[in-house]
Amino acid sequence: MTATLTAERRSLLTHHPIGASTGYMYAIRGDWRALIAEAIELSPFAAELSVLSESEMEGLACFLADRPALPFRYLSIHGPSKGRTMSEPYLVEALIELAPHAESVVMHPDTMSDPEQYRRLGHKLVIENMDAGKLDGCTVEQLRTWFADVPLAGFCFDIAHAWSIDPSMDLARELLDEFGSRLRHVHVSSLSGDLHHVPLTEEHEELFMPLLERCLDVPWILEAPPRSPQTSA
Amino acid sequence: MKSRPLEQLAEACGREFKNLAKARQETEKKVEQRRTRIDKLNRCEDTSVVLMGSWGRSEVTSGSDDDYMILVNGAWRPEHEIDPSIDDVAQLLNQKPGREGAFGEIAFSDYLEKRIGLQEDDNNNLTRRMLLLLESRPILGDENHRVAQEKILDCYLRDARKPNSPPRLLLNDVVRYWRTICVDFAGKQRKRRGEGWGIRNAKLRTSRKLLFASGLLPILECPSDSHEGMRSFLLDRLRMPSTDRLARSFLDAGVPDVGGRTLGAYDEFIGRLDEASFRAALESVPREDGDRSDEFLEARRLGRAIQSGLLGLLFETDLLRSLVREFAIF
């Protein structure tokens, strides 16, 4: 059967499930109803609710406490990586309160210090690999230490972060070789010169696709809006 | 010696499936024990004793039941003319078979192969036929079992002669079987007032779903340019444990990482199921407490990973996506 059928070239938006991170929706930040509505525009199947700043956590907790009817089959919550004032035990306690609403809680390892606190999140904790501007969570060795300390944690593969450290994509391959068994979802975007997430370029889509094809079973979360037709021309 | 597909997948994805490997060893050991016991019984020439379920999948764990049937390779005849008898076998095996009547009974291969579809193909007949094809292991009368399996497959393939098309009758019956399991899950819930909800739900999400996929995939993948090629491909696959069939499919589709995560999640489930406390907790959790049971939440998490992996294989790979679209829905 299979020999008679022609293989198609995969493109980013044909993947299922794909989802939006609310982190790129700057104009409506804090308005969770509007953020959810915009995420659903991209996909009602997966999304990431991003509280990049600690000050946003209370708003999300209040929003989720009302048990809004959300359509997503996969929902992650991105924990804060900026504006941190809470002590780690309080922060983790707040994340534990949010965790039942989501499949996973994503954290940046360079913002974590006491693994014992985070172990309380169990399988819900997902650790993301970091970009070239960070001091921890970037390399296989650094992440191996983290996963040894929080053994139940999953892996969020940020492909652009890996590219920022090694544009040959060897690091990205090594990360998948080493931590692929823990993979829960993928962050997809390109990066600006100052390492901010920007829409995936055509060039990066081509470069990243062989690695993304190793991640066909997990959600791909866009950390920047999809490329507009004008920019892809 | 050539390694089995599950071992090849382990090598390709760089992870071990320790619990599945242990369960395979346990299965072989316990099959031999049961063979030794049952070998002492009188046996009619056309009769087999066949273990089903986790035995057929080579996934026996500490709490596995001895789900068995006596298979007569031929037409119906009275029970008193059949050796060994149900009682003889029941005395030598450890556990009582399931309540719904598909196991611990005599099955006649004529019924299994000639009653495909229509009224006479009742729930038990369909279940026995599917389990005989997808997850059965003889402990007495191996040759009868082999012949019966081939006869059933031949009945499905008799009219499968359309070029570039999978064997539709078999495809439809495997899909029918899966949907029947799902509908029966709800039926059992009502009949038993929720008793055993947790373990049945967990198995539906894991073992039963994987069994269905392991039947569906070879049907979609089999060569359709020659009847003999199709037949030998299917026989070869159906004689593998279901996890080998799945591993083969992940490898052939070129997605060992996805296969590693899928069967890795199942490996974890099998490991947990081998813990008496985990199994007991699943057996006792009612539906209304599912969200508060750590064990059920664990089983659900693993079940979701398994489903994601299977969906990735079926809908996100070049080789299978078109086949699923073309044949698996309508």
Coordinates of C-alpha atoms in Angstrom, one line a residue:
Chain A
M1 CA 0.0 0.0 0.0
T2 CA 2.5 2.5 1.2
A3 CA 4.7 2.4 -1.9
T4 CA 2.0 3.7 -4.1
L5 CA 1.4 6.9 -2.2
T6 CA 3.3 10.1 -2.5
A7 CA 4.9 11.6 0.6
E8 CA 4.0 15.2 1.3
R9 CA 6.3 17.8 2.7
R10 CA 5.2 18.9 6.1
S11 CA 4.8 22.5 7.0
L12 CA 4.4 24.1 10.4
L13 CA 0.7 24.9 10.4
T14 CA -0.3 21.4 9.1
H15 CA 0.8 19.9 12.5
H16 CA -1.8 18.8 14.9
P17 CA -2.1 20.0 17.6
I18 CA -0.6 23.4 17.2
G19 CA -1.3 26.1 19.8
A20 CA -0.6 29.7 20.7
S21 CA 1.3 31.0 23.7
T22 CA -0.5 34.0 25.2
G23 CA 2.9 35.4 25.9
Y24 CA 3.1 37.1 22.5
M25 CA -0.3 38.9 22.8
Y26 CA 1.2 42.0 24.4
A27 CA -1.7 44.3 23.6
I28 CA -4.2 42.4 25.7
R29 CA -2.0 41.2 28.5
G30 CA -3.9 40.6 31.7
D31 CA -7.3 40.2 30.0
W32 CA -7.5 36.4 30.2
R33 CA -10.8 36.2 28.3
A34 CA -9.4 38.1 25.4
L35 CA -6.2 36.1 25.5
I36 CA -8.0 32.8 25.5
A37 CA -10.2 34.0 22.6
E38 CA -7.2 34.9 20.6
A39 CA -5.5 31.6 21.4
I40 CA -8.6 29.8 20.2
E41 CA -8.4 31.7 16.9
L42 CA -5.2 29.8 16.2
S43 CA -6.3 26.5 17.6
P44 CA -9.0 25.3 20.1
F45 CA -6.9 22.2 20.7
A46 CA -3.8 23.4 22.5
A47 CA -2.5 26.6 24.2
E48 CA -0.1 28.0 26.6
L49 CA -1.2 30.5 29.2
S50 CA 1.8 32.6 29.9
V51 CA 2.5 34.4 33.1
L52 CA 6.0 35.6 32.3
S53 CA 5.8 38.1 35.0
E54 CA 5.0 37.1 38.6
S55 CA 2.5 39.9 38.9
E56 CA 0.3 38.2 36.3
M57 CA -0.1 35.1 38.4
E58 CA -2.9 36.3 40.6
G59 CA -5.0 37.4 37.6
L60 CA -4.7 34.0 36.0
A61 CA -5.5 32.2 39.3
C62 CA -8.7 34.3 39.7
F63 CA -9.6 33.6 36.1
L64 CA -9.1 29.8 36.4
A65 CA -10.8 29.7 39.8
D66 CA -14.1 30.5 38.1
R67 CA -13.6 27.3 36.1
P68 CA -14.1 28.8 32.7
A69 CA -15.1 26.3 30.0
L70 CA -11.9 26.0 27.9
P71 CA -11.9 23.9 24.8
F72 CA -8.2 22.9 24.8
R73 CA -7.2 19.3 24.9
Y74 CA -3.7 20.3 26.0
L75 CA -3.1 23.3 28.1
S76 CA 0.1 24.4 29.7
I77 CA 0.9 27.3 32.0
H78 CA 4.2 29.1 31.6
G79 CA 5.5 30.1 35.0
P80 CA 7.1 33.5 35.7
S81 CA 10.6 34.2 34.5
K82 CA 10.6 38.0 35.2
G83 CA 9.6 40.3 38.0
R84 CA 10.2 37.7 40.6
T85 CA 9.7 38.9 44.2
M86 CA 8.1 35.9 45.9
S87 CA 10.2 33.5 47.8
E88 CA 10.6 30.2 46.0
P89 CA 8.3 28.2 48.4
Y90 CA 5.5 30.7 47.9
L91 CA 6.0 30.7 44.2
V92 CA 5.9 26.9 44.0
E93 CA 2.8 26.9 46.2
A94 CA 1.1 29.3 43.8
L95 CA 2.1 27.1 40.9
I96 CA 0.7 24.0 42.6
E97 CA -2.6 25.9 42.9
L98 CA -2.6 26.5 39.2
A99 CA -1.4 23.1 38.2
P100 CA -4.7 21.1 38.3
H101 CA -6.0 23.4 35.5
A102 CA -3.2 22.4 33.1
E103 CA -1.3 19.4 31.7
S104 CA 2.0 21.1 32.5
V105 CA 3.7 24.0 34.2
V106 CA 6.7 25.3 32.2
M107 CA 9.7 26.8 34.1
H108 CA 12.9 28.3 33.0
P109 CA 15.7 26.6 34.9
D110 CA 17.8 29.7 35.1
T111 CA 15.1 31.2 37.3
M112 CA 14.9 28.2 39.6
S113 CA 17.2 27.6 42.5
D114 CA 15.8 25.0 44.9
P115 CA 14.9 21.7 43.1
E116 CA 13.3 20.3 46.2
Q117 CA 10.6 22.9 46.1
Y118 CA 9.8 22.1 42.4
R119 CA 9.7 18.4 43.0
R120 CA 6.3 19.0 44.6
L121 CA 4.9 19.7 41.1
G122 CA 5.7 16.0 40.1
H123 CA 4.9 15.2 36.5
K124 CA 3.3 18.6 36.0
L125 CA 6.7 20.4 36.0
V126 CA 8.2 20.9 32.6
I127 CA 11.7 22.3 32.2
E128 CA 12.5 24.4 29.1
N129 CA 16.0 24.7 27.5
M130 CA 17.3 28.2 27.5
D131 CA 18.7 30.6 24.9
A132 CA 22.3 31.9 24.4
G133 CA 21.7 34.8 26.8
K134 CA 21.2 32.6 29.8
L135 CA 23.7 31.1 32.2
D136 CA 21.8 27.9 33.1
G137 CA 19.5 25.4 31.3
C138 CA 21.3 25.8 28.0
T139 CA 23.4 22.7 27.5
V140 CA 22.8 19.0 27.8
E141 CA 25.0 18.9 30.8
Q142 CA 23.2 21.7 32.6
L143 CA 19.8 20.3 31.9
R144 CA 20.9 16.8 32.9
T145 CA 21.7 18.2 36.4
W146 CA 18.2 19.6 36.6
F147 CA 16.5 16.5 35.5
A148 CA 18.5 14.5 38.0
D149 CA 17.2 16.8 40.7
V150 CA 13.6 16.8 39.5
P151 CA 13.3 13.3 38.0
L152 CA 9.6 13.4 37.2
A153 CA 9.8 16.6 35.2
G154 CA 9.1 16.7 31.5
F155 CA 11.0 18.6 28.8
C156 CA 9.8 21.6 26.8
F157 CA 12.0 21.8 23.7
D158 CA 12.4 25.4 22.6
I159 CA 13.9 25.0 19.2
A160 CA 14.8 28.6 18.7
H161 CA 16.6 28.7 22.0
A162 CA 18.7 25.8 20.9
W163 CA 19.4 27.5 17.6
S164 CA 20.6 30.6 19.3
I165 CA 23.3 28.6 21.0
D166 CA 24.2 26.4 18.0
P167 CA 22.8 27.4 14.6
S168 CA 24.2 24.2 13.1
M169 CA 21.3 22.5 15.2
D170 CA 23.7 19.9 16.6
L171 CA 22.7 21.1 20.1
A172 CA 19.0 20.8 19.2
R173 CA 19.7 17.2 18.1
E174 CA 21.6 16.4 21.2
L175 CA 18.8 17.8 23.4
L176 CA 16.3 15.6 21.7
D177 CA 18.6 12.6 21.9
E178 CA 19.1 13.1 25.6
F179 CA 15.7 14.3 26.8
G180 CA 13.3 13.2 24.0
S181 CA 11.8 10.6 26.2
R182 CA 10.6 13.4 28.5
L183 CA 9.2 15.6 25.7
R184 CA 5.8 17.2 26.5
H185 CA 5.6 20.0 24.0
V186 CA 7.7 22.2 21.7
H187 CA 8.1 26.0 21.6
V188 CA 8.3 27.2 18.0
S189 CA 9.4 30.7 16.8
S190 CA 12.4 32.5 15.4
L191 CA 14.5 34.9 17.5
S192 CA 15.4 38.5 17.0
G193 CA 18.9 39.8 17.4
D194 CA 18.2 40.6 21.0
L195 CA 16.8 37.0 21.6
H196 CA 13.1 37.9 21.6
H197 CA 10.6 35.5 20.0
V198 CA 9.5 36.6 16.5
P199 CA 7.4 34.8 13.8
L200 CA 9.1 31.7 12.4
T201 CA 10.9 32.7 9.2
E202 CA 10.7 30.5 6.1
E203 CA 14.4 29.9 6.4
H204 CA 14.1 28.6 10.0
E205 CA 11.0 26.6 9.2
E206 CA 13.1 24.7 6.7
L207 CA 16.0 24.4 9.1
F208 CA 13.9 23.3 12.0
M209 CA 11.5 20.9 10.3
P210 CA 13.7 17.8 10.4
L211 CA 13.9 18.2 14.2
L212 CA 10.3 19.0 14.6
E213 CA 9.5 15.8 12.7
R214 CA 10.9 14.0 15.7
C215 CA 8.2 15.6 17.8
L216 CA 5.1 14.7 15.8
D217 CA 3.2 13.4 18.9
V218 CA 3.3 16.5 21.0
P219 CA 1.8 20.0 20.7
W220 CA 3.8 22.7 19.0
I221 CA 3.2 26.0 20.8
L222 CA 3.9 29.2 18.8
E223 CA 5.7 31.7 20.9
A224 CA 5.2 34.4 18.2
P225 CA 2.3 34.9 15.9
P226 CA 2.2 32.8 12.7
R227 CA 4.1 34.4 9.8
S228 CA 1.8 36.7 7.9
P229 CA 1.4 36.2 4.1
Q230 CA 3.2 39.5 3.4
T231 CA 6.2 38.5 5.4
S232 CA 6.4 35.1 3.9
A233 CA 6.3 36.3 0.3
Chain B
M1 CA 20.1 -13.6 16.3
K2 CA 17.9 -10.9 14.8
S3 CA 16.3 -8.8 17.6
R4 CA 12.6 -8.3 17.9
P5 CA 11.0 -5.0 16.9
L6 CA 10.5 -3.7 20.4
E7 CA 14.3 -4.2 21.0
Q8 CA 15.1 -2.5 17.7
L9 CA 12.9 0.4 18.7
A10 CA 14.6 0.6 22.0
E11 CA 17.9 0.8 20.3
A12 CA 16.7 3.4 17.7
C13 CA 15.2 5.7 20.3
G14 CA 17.8 5.2 23.0
R15 CA 15.5 4.1 25.8
E16 CA 14.8 0.8 27.4
F17 CA 11.4 -0.8 28.0
K18 CA 12.3 -2.6 31.1
N19 CA 8.9 -3.4 32.4
L20 CA 7.7 -4.8 29.0
A21 CA 10.9 -6.9 28.8
K22 CA 10.2 -8.2 32.4
A23 CA 6.6 -8.9 31.5
R24 CA 7.7 -10.9 28.4
Q25 CA 10.0 -13.0 30.5
E26 CA 7.3 -13.5 33.1
T27 CA 4.9 -14.5 30.4
E28 CA 7.3 -17.1 29.0
K29 CA 8.0 -18.6 32.4
K30 CA 4.3 -18.8 33.3
V31 CA 3.3 -20.2 29.9
E32 CA 5.7 -23.0 30.4
Q33 CA 4.4 -23.7 33.9
R34 CA 0.8 -23.9 32.5
R35 CA 1.9 -26.0 29.6
T36 CA 3.5 -28.5 31.9
R37 CA 0.3 -28.7 34.0
I38 CA -2.1 -28.8 31.2
D39 CA -0.1 -31.3 29.1
K40 CA -1.3 -34.1 31.4
L41 CA -4.9 -33.7 30.3
N42 CA -6.6 -35.8 27.7
R43 CA -7.0 -33.9 24.4
C44 CA -9.1 -34.4 21.3
E45 CA -7.1 -34.1 18.2
D46 CA -8.9 -30.9 17.1
T47 CA -8.8 -29.1 20.4
S48 CA -6.5 -26.4 21.8
V49 CA -6.4 -24.5 25.1
V50 CA -5.7 -20.9 24.4
L51 CA -4.8 -18.1 26.8
M52 CA -5.9 -14.6 25.9
G53 CA -5.4 -11.0 27.1
S54 CA -2.1 -10.2 28.7
W55 CA -0.9 -13.7 27.8
G56 CA -1.4 -13.1 24.1
R57 CA 0.3 -9.7 24.4
S58 CA 3.3 -11.2 26.4
E59 CA 2.5 -8.7 29.1
V60 CA 1.7 -10.9 32.1
T61 CA 2.1 -9.1 35.4
S62 CA 1.5 -10.2 39.0
G63 CA -2.2 -9.6 38.9
S64 CA -3.0 -11.0 35.4
D65 CA -6.0 -13.3 35.1
D66 CA -5.9 -16.7 33.4
D67 CA -8.3 -15.7 30.6
Y68 CA -8.7 -18.8 28.5
M69 CA -10.9 -20.6 26.1
I70 CA -11.0 -24.1 24.7
L71 CA -10.8 -23.9 21.0
V72 CA -12.3 -26.6 18.8
N73 CA -11.0 -26.5 15.3
G74 CA -14.2 -27.4 13.5
A75 CA -18.0 -27.5 13.9
W76 CA -20.1 -27.5 17.0
R77 CA -20.5 -30.8 19.0
P78 CA -21.8 -31.5 22.5
E79 CA -19.6 -30.4 25.4
H80 CA -19.3 -34.0 26.8
E81 CA -17.5 -35.0 23.6
I82 CA -14.8 -32.4 24.0
D83 CA -11.5 -33.0 25.9
P84 CA -10.2 -31.3 27.9
S85 CA -13.4 -30.1 29.6
I86 CA -13.9 -26.6 30.9
D87 CA -13.8 -28.0 34.5
D88 CA -10.5 -29.8 33.8
V89 CA -8.9 -26.7 32.6
A90 CA -10.4 -24.4 35.2
Q91 CA -9.0 -26.6 38.0
L92 CA -5.4 -26.2 36.6
L93 CA -5.5 -22.5 35.9
N94 CA -5.4 -20.0 38.7
Q95 CA -8.1 -17.5 38.3
K96 CA -11.7 -17.5 37.3
P97 CA -12.3 -16.0 33.8
G98 CA -14.2 -12.8 33.2
R99 CA -17.9 -12.4 33.8
E100 CA -19.3 -11.5 30.4
G101 CA -18.8 -15.0 29.0
A102 CA -16.2 -14.5 26.2
F103 CA -13.7 -16.6 28.3
G104 CA -13.8 -19.9 30.1
E105 CA -16.0 -21.3 27.4
I106 CA -15.6 -23.6 24.3
A107 CA -15.3 -21.8 21.0
F108 CA -15.8 -23.5 17.7
S109 CA -13.7 -22.3 14.9
D110 CA -16.6 -22.8 12.4
Y111 CA -18.6 -20.2 14.3
L112 CA -15.7 -17.8 14.5
E113 CA -14.9 -18.0 10.7
K114 CA -18.4 -18.5 9.3
R115 CA -20.4 -16.2 11.5
I116 CA -18.8 -12.9 10.5
G117 CA -21.5 -10.2 10.7
L118 CA -25.3 -10.4 11.1
Q119 CA -27.3 -11.6 14.1
E120 CA -25.3 -14.8 14.9
D121 CA -22.1 -12.8 15.2
D122 CA -22.8 -11.8 18.7
N123 CA -20.6 -10.0 21.1
N124 CA -18.9 -13.1 22.4
N125 CA -18.3 -14.5 18.9
L126 CA -16.7 -11.2 17.8
T127 CA -14.6 -10.9 20.9
R128 CA -13.3 -14.5 20.6
R129 CA -12.5 -14.1 16.9
M130 CA -10.7 -10.8 17.4
L131 CA -8.7 -12.0 20.5
L132 CA -7.8 -15.2 18.7
L133 CA -6.3 -13.1 15.9
L134 CA -4.9 -10.2 17.9
E135 CA -3.8 -11.6 21.4
S136 CA -3.9 -15.3 21.9
R137 CA -1.4 -17.8 23.1
P138 CA -1.9 -21.6 22.9
I139 CA -0.8 -23.8 25.8
L140 CA -2.1 -27.0 24.4
G141 CA -2.7 -28.0 20.8
D142 CA -0.5 -25.3 19.1
E143 CA -1.0 -26.6 15.6
N144 CA -4.8 -26.4 16.0
H145 CA -4.5 -22.9 17.1
R146 CA -2.3 -22.0 14.2
V147 CA -4.7 -23.6 11.7
A148 CA -7.7 -21.9 13.2
Q149 CA -6.0 -18.5 13.1
E150 CA -5.2 -19.0 9.4
K151 CA -8.7 -20.2 8.6
I152 CA -10.2 -17.1 10.2
L153 CA -7.8 -14.8 8.4
D154 CA -8.5 -16.5 5.1
C155 CA -12.2 -15.9 5.6
Y156 CA -11.5 -12.2 5.9
L157 CA -9.2 -12.1 2.9
R158 CA -11.3 -14.2 0.6
D159 CA -12.8 -11.2 -1.2
A160 CA -9.9 -8.8 -0.6
R161 CA -8.8 -8.6 -4.2
K162 CA -9.2 -4.9 -5.1
P163 CA -5.8 -3.5 -6.0
N164 CA -4.4 -0.8 -3.8
S165 CA -6.9 -1.4 -1.1
P166 CA -6.5 -2.9 2.3
P167 CA -8.6 -6.0 3.3
R168 CA -11.9 -4.1 4.0
L169 CA -13.7 -6.8 5.8
L170 CA -10.9 -7.3 8.3
L171 CA -10.5 -3.6 8.6
N172 CA -14.1 -3.0 9.3
D173 CA -14.3 -5.9 11.9
V174 CA -11.2 -4.6 13.8
V175 CA -12.7 -1.1 13.9
R176 CA -16.0 -2.6 14.9
Y177 CA -14.3 -4.6 17.7
W178 CA -12.7 -1.4 19.1
R179 CA -15.9 0.5 19.0
T180 CA -17.7 -2.4 20.6
I181 CA -15.2 -2.4 23.5
C182 CA -15.8 1.3 24.0
V183 CA -19.6 0.9 23.9
D184 CA -19.5 -2.1 26.2
F185 CA -17.4 -0.1 28.7
A186 CA -20.4 2.2 29.1
G187 CA -22.7 -0.8 29.2
K188 CA -20.7 -2.5 31.9
Q189 CA -20.7 0.7 33.9
R190 CA -24.5 0.8 34.0
K191 CA -24.9 -3.0 34.6
R192 CA -22.3 -3.1 37.4
R193 CA -23.2 0.3 38.9
G194 CA -19.7 1.6 38.5
E195 CA -17.8 -1.4 40.0
G196 CA -14.3 -1.7 38.6
W197 CA -14.6 1.6 36.7
G198 CA -11.0 2.7 37.3
I199 CA -9.2 -0.4 36.1
R200 CA -11.4 -0.8 33.1
N201 CA -11.0 2.8 32.1
A202 CA -7.3 2.7 32.6
K203 CA -7.0 -0.5 30.4
L204 CA -9.2 1.0 27.8
R205 CA -6.9 4.0 27.5
T206 CA -3.8 1.8 27.4
S207 CA -3.8 -1.9 26.7
R208 CA -7.1 -2.0 24.7
K209 CA -6.3 1.1 22.6
L210 CA -2.8 -0.3 21.8
L211 CA -4.3 -3.6 20.9
F212 CA -6.7 -1.9 18.5
A213 CA -3.9 0.1 16.9
S214 CA -1.7 -3.0 16.6
G215 CA -4.5 -4.6 14.6
L216 CA -5.3 -1.6 12.5
L217 CA -1.8 -0.7 11.5
P218 CA -0.8 -4.0 9.8
I219 CA -4.1 -3.9 7.9
L220 CA -3.2 -0.4 6.6
E221 CA 0.4 -1.3 5.9
C222 CA 0.0 -4.6 4.2
P223 CA 0.9 -5.0 0.6
S224 CA -2.2 -5.1 -1.6
D225 CA -0.7 -6.1 -4.9
S226 CA -0.8 -9.8 -4.3
H227 CA -3.2 -11.9 -2.2
E228 CA -0.4 -14.2 -1.0
G229 CA 1.8 -11.2 -0.1
M230 CA -1.1 -9.7 1.9
R231 CA -1.7 -13.0 3.7
S232 CA 1.8 -13.7 4.7
F233 CA 2.4 -10.1 5.8
L234 CA -0.6 -10.2 8.1
L235 CA 0.2 -13.7 9.5
D236 CA 3.7 -12.6 10.2
R237 CA 2.5 -9.4 12.1
L238 CA -0.4 -11.1 13.9
R239 CA 1.9 -13.7 15.3
M240 CA 4.0 -11.0 17.0
P241 CA 3.0 -9.6 20.4
S242 CA 1.0 -6.4 19.9
T243 CA 3.9 -4.2 21.2
D244 CA 6.2 -5.7 18.5
R245 CA 3.6 -4.9 15.9
L246 CA 3.5 -1.3 17.1
A247 CA 7.2 -1.0 17.4
R248 CA 7.6 -2.3 13.8
S249 CA 5.1 0.4 12.6
F250 CA 6.9 3.2 14.4
L251 CA 10.2 2.0 12.9
D252 CA 8.8 1.6 9.4
A253 CA 7.2 5.1 9.5
G254 CA 10.6 6.5 10.5
V255 CA 9.5 7.9 13.8
P256 CA 11.4 6.0 16.5
D257 CA 11.3 8.9 18.9
V258 CA 7.5 9.0 18.8
G259 CA 7.5 5.2 19.2
G260 CA 9.8 5.5 22.2
R261 CA 7.5 7.9 24.0
T262 CA 4.4 5.9 23.1
L263 CA 5.7 2.5 24.2
G264 CA 7.7 4.2 27.0
A265 CA 4.4 5.4 28.5
Y266 CA 3.0 1.9 28.1
D267 CA 6.1 0.4 29.7
E268 CA 5.5 2.7 32.6
F269 CA 1.9 1.7 32.9
I270 CA 2.8 -2.0 32.8
G271 CA 5.4 -1.4 35.5
R272 CA 2.8 0.4 37.7
L273 CA 0.2 -2.3 37.1
D274 CA 2.7 -4.9 38.4
E275 CA 2.5 -3.1 41.8
A276 CA -0.3 -4.7 43.9
S277 CA -1.2 -1.4 45.6
F278 CA -1.5 0.5 42.2
R279 CA -3.7 -2.2 40.7
A280 CA -5.9 -2.4 43.9
A281 CA -6.3 1.4 43.9
L282 CA -7.4 1.4 40.2
E283 CA -9.8 -1.5 40.9
S284 CA -11.5 0.4 43.7
V285 CA -11.7 4.0 42.4
P286 CA -15.2 5.0 41.4
R287 CA -15.8 7.4 38.5
E288 CA -16.7 10.3 40.8
D289 CA -13.4 10.0 42.6
G290 CA -11.2 9.6 39.5
D291 CA -9.9 13.2 39.6
R292 CA -8.8 12.7 43.2
S293 CA -7.1 9.4 42.7
D294 CA -3.3 9.7 42.2
E295 CA -3.3 6.3 40.6
F296 CA -6.1 7.0 38.2
L297 CA -4.5 10.4 37.3
E298 CA -1.3 8.6 36.6
A299 CA -3.0 6.0 34.4
R300 CA -4.8 8.8 32.6
R301 CA -1.6 10.8 32.0
L302 CA 0.1 7.7 30.5
G303 CA -3.0 6.9 28.5
R304 CA -2.9 10.4 27.0
A305 CA 0.7 10.0 26.1
I306 CA -0.1 6.7 24.4
Q307 CA -2.9 8.2 22.4
S308 CA -0.8 11.2 21.4
G309 CA 1.8 8.9 20.1
L310 CA -0.6 6.7 18.2
L311 CA -2.3 9.8 16.7
G312 CA 1.1 11.2 15.7
L313 CA 1.9 7.9 13.9
L314 CA -1.5 7.7 12.2
F315 CA -2.0 11.3 11.2
E316 CA 1.3 13.0 11.2
T317 CA 3.5 10.6 9.2
D318 CA 3.7 10.7 5.4
L319 CA 3.3 6.9 5.0
L320 CA 0.1 6.5 7.1
R321 CA -1.7 9.9 6.9
S322 CA -3.1 9.3 3.4
L323 CA -4.0 5.6 4.2
V324 CA -5.9 6.6 7.3
R325 CA -7.8 9.3 5.4
E326 CA -8.5 7.0 2.5
F327 CA -9.6 3.9 4.4
A328 CA -9.9 4.2 8.1
I329 CA -13.0 6.4 8.5
F330 CA -15.4 5.3 5.8

